[in-house]
Amino acid sequence: MAKDYNLFVPESKEILSNAGETVINRRQFLRYGFNAATGVLAASLGVLGFAAILLPPGGGSAGDLSVKFWAKGREDTAWYGAKHLQSMTKEDFVAEAANSNTGTSGASGVWNGVPVVVTYVEDSKWQGSPTDNNKARFQMMEGYDESGKYIGHFEDMVAMDERIYPSDDLIMVFGRCTHLCCIPGWQLVSNNYTDDSWTPGGTDDGGTKLFCICHSSRFDTTALEMNTNRNRSNGATFTYAGVRKAGGPAPVGLPLIPIELNNGVVEGITDYVDWLTYCD
Ligand code: FES
């Protein structure tokens, strides 16, 4: 039986309604959210595999490494609805974050043919300030795998490659849930962990979570950690840098795809294909 959620447009807190109703179920949500693209993406990626379609370092023939907004089905509701398939810029996120209590903004996107979510956090403005001021900042954290085994600290991975550190107050994560590979959307729902609020620790206590509509996994895109996951093709365990799972059935968090700015445009770095292989 479908579970009902009160879904809100993050930027306006307006309730999405269907035929005059204020509560919509998961089936109806699919009409509004980024998940509407799941069928198309899964059909193509299921044949090719994510790793196969990622461009090699340096880009493919087109050489376009920019990240594009993806607002299909949400053109009238998402703050980036009018920018569907346009390249993301830092200024887009800075402007939207000004409407948030927490100084954050997030958007679904597509990069190199794969779904991604980009989050802006006013980290450079609030890092070092008291954590009870409801202003989000990135948190470098220790990582534990799904069995509770200590894996390491996020900074350990930064020491190996400093490009993993958030670039210009922005991060990008692979947009497929580590539970069953659904494509979550940046959605706020009427639960306490999705208010426009922030608390430290990468837990469910604060809002502004990345929410997977499939089975309600939540991810804190400010909590950066080192963790492990498995390659579903060959079973090999790999270590990755990512954001922390805050709740729900997902075993671990979502991997980062390091980014850089090119004249203000968000571009992904293609060195981390192996991190995306938990979905085949
Ligand atoms: S696929 Fe995301 S919670 Fe199940």
CSV table of N, CA, C and O and ligand atoms in Angstrom, one decimal, residues 176-184 211-219 247-250, ligand 1:
chain,number,residue,atom,x,y,z
A,176,ARG,N,21.8,8.3,-7.0
A,176,ARG,CA,21.1,7.1,-6.8
A,176,ARG,C,21.3,6.5,-5.4
A,176,ARG,O,22.4,6.4,-4.9
A,177,CYS,N,20.2,6.2,-4.8
A,177,CYS,CA,20.2,5.8,-3.4
A,177,CYS,C,21.0,4.5,-3.2
A,177,CYS,O,20.9,3.6,-4.0
A,178,THR,N,21.7,4.4,-2.1
A,178,THR,CA,22.5,3.2,-1.8
A,178,THR,C,21.6,2.1,-1.3
A,178,THR,O,22.1,1.0,-1.1
A,179,HIS,N,20.3,2.3,-1.2
A,179,HIS,CA,19.5,1.2,-0.7
A,179,HIS,C,19.2,0.3,-2.0
A,179,HIS,O,19.7,-0.8,-2.1
A,180,LEU,N,18.3,0.8,-2.8
A,180,LEU,CA,17.9,0.0,-4.0
A,180,LEU,C,18.1,0.8,-5.3
A,180,LEU,O,17.5,0.5,-6.3
A,181,CYS,N,18.9,1.8,-5.2
A,181,CYS,CA,19.3,2.6,-6.4
A,181,CYS,C,18.2,3.5,-7.0
A,181,CYS,O,18.3,3.9,-8.2
A,182,CYS,N,17.2,3.8,-6.3
A,182,CYS,CA,16.3,4.8,-6.7
A,182,CYS,C,17.0,6.1,-6.9
A,182,CYS,O,18.1,6.3,-6.3
A,183,ILE,N,16.3,7.0,-7.6
A,183,ILE,CA,16.9,8.4,-7.8
A,183,ILE,C,16.1,9.3,-6.9
A,183,ILE,O,15.0,9.7,-7.2
A,184,PRO,N,16.6,9.7,-5.7
A,184,PRO,CA,15.9,10.6,-4.9
A,184,PRO,C,15.8,12.0,-5.4
A,184,PRO,O,16.6,12.3,-6.3
A,211,PHE,N,16.1,13.4,0.5
A,211,PHE,CA,15.1,12.4,0.9
A,211,PHE,C,14.9,11.5,-0.3
A,211,PHE,O,14.6,11.9,-1.4
A,212,CYS,N,15.0,10.2,0.0
A,212,CYS,CA,14.6,9.2,-1.1
A,212,CYS,C,13.2,8.8,-0.9
A,212,CYS,O,12.8,8.2,0.1
A,213,ILE,N,12.4,9.1,-1.8
A,213,ILE,CA,10.9,8.8,-1.7
A,213,ILE,C,10.6,7.3,-1.8
A,213,ILE,O,9.6,6.9,-1.3
A,214,CYS,N,11.6,6.5,-2.2
A,214,CYS,CA,11.3,5.1,-2.4
A,214,CYS,C,11.0,4.4,-1.1
A,214,CYS,O,10.0,3.7,-0.9
A,215,HIS,N,11.9,4.5,-0.1
A,215,HIS,CA,11.7,3.9,1.2
A,215,HIS,C,12.1,4.8,2.3
A,215,HIS,O,12.5,4.3,3.4
A,216,SER,N,12.2,6.1,2.1
A,216,SER,CA,12.4,7.1,3.1
A,216,SER,C,13.8,7.2,3.7
A,216,SER,O,13.9,7.6,4.8
A,217,SER,N,14.8,6.8,2.9
A,217,SER,CA,16.1,7.1,3.4
A,217,SER,C,16.4,8.6,3.4
A,217,SER,O,15.9,9.3,2.5
A,218,ARG,N,17.2,9.0,4.3
A,218,ARG,CA,17.6,10.4,4.4
A,218,ARG,C,19.1,10.6,4.4
A,218,ARG,O,19.8,9.7,5.0
A,219,PHE,N,19.6,11.6,3.8
A,219,PHE,CA,21.0,11.9,3.8
A,219,PHE,C,21.3,13.3,4.1
A,219,PHE,O,20.6,14.2,3.7
A,247,GLY,N,19.2,8.5,8.1
A,247,GLY,CA,18.1,7.6,8.5
A,247,GLY,C,17.6,6.8,7.4
A,247,GLY,O,17.9,7.0,6.2
A,248,GLY,N,16.8,5.8,7.7
A,248,GLY,CA,16.2,4.9,6.7
A,248,GLY,C,17.0,3.7,6.4
A,248,GLY,O,18.0,3.5,7.0
A,249,PRO,N,16.5,2.9,5.4
A,249,PRO,CA,17.1,1.6,5.2
A,249,PRO,C,18.4,1.6,4.4
A,249,PRO,O,19.1,0.6,4.2
A,250,ALA,N,18.8,2.7,3.8
A,250,ALA,CA,20.0,2.8,3.0
A,250,ALA,C,21.2,2.3,3.9
A,250,ALA,O,21.3,2.8,5.0
B,1,FES,S1,15.8,3.0,-2.7
B,1,FES,FE1,16.1,4.8,-1.4
B,1,FES,S2,15.3,4.2,0.4
B,1,FES,FE2,15.0,2.4,-0.8
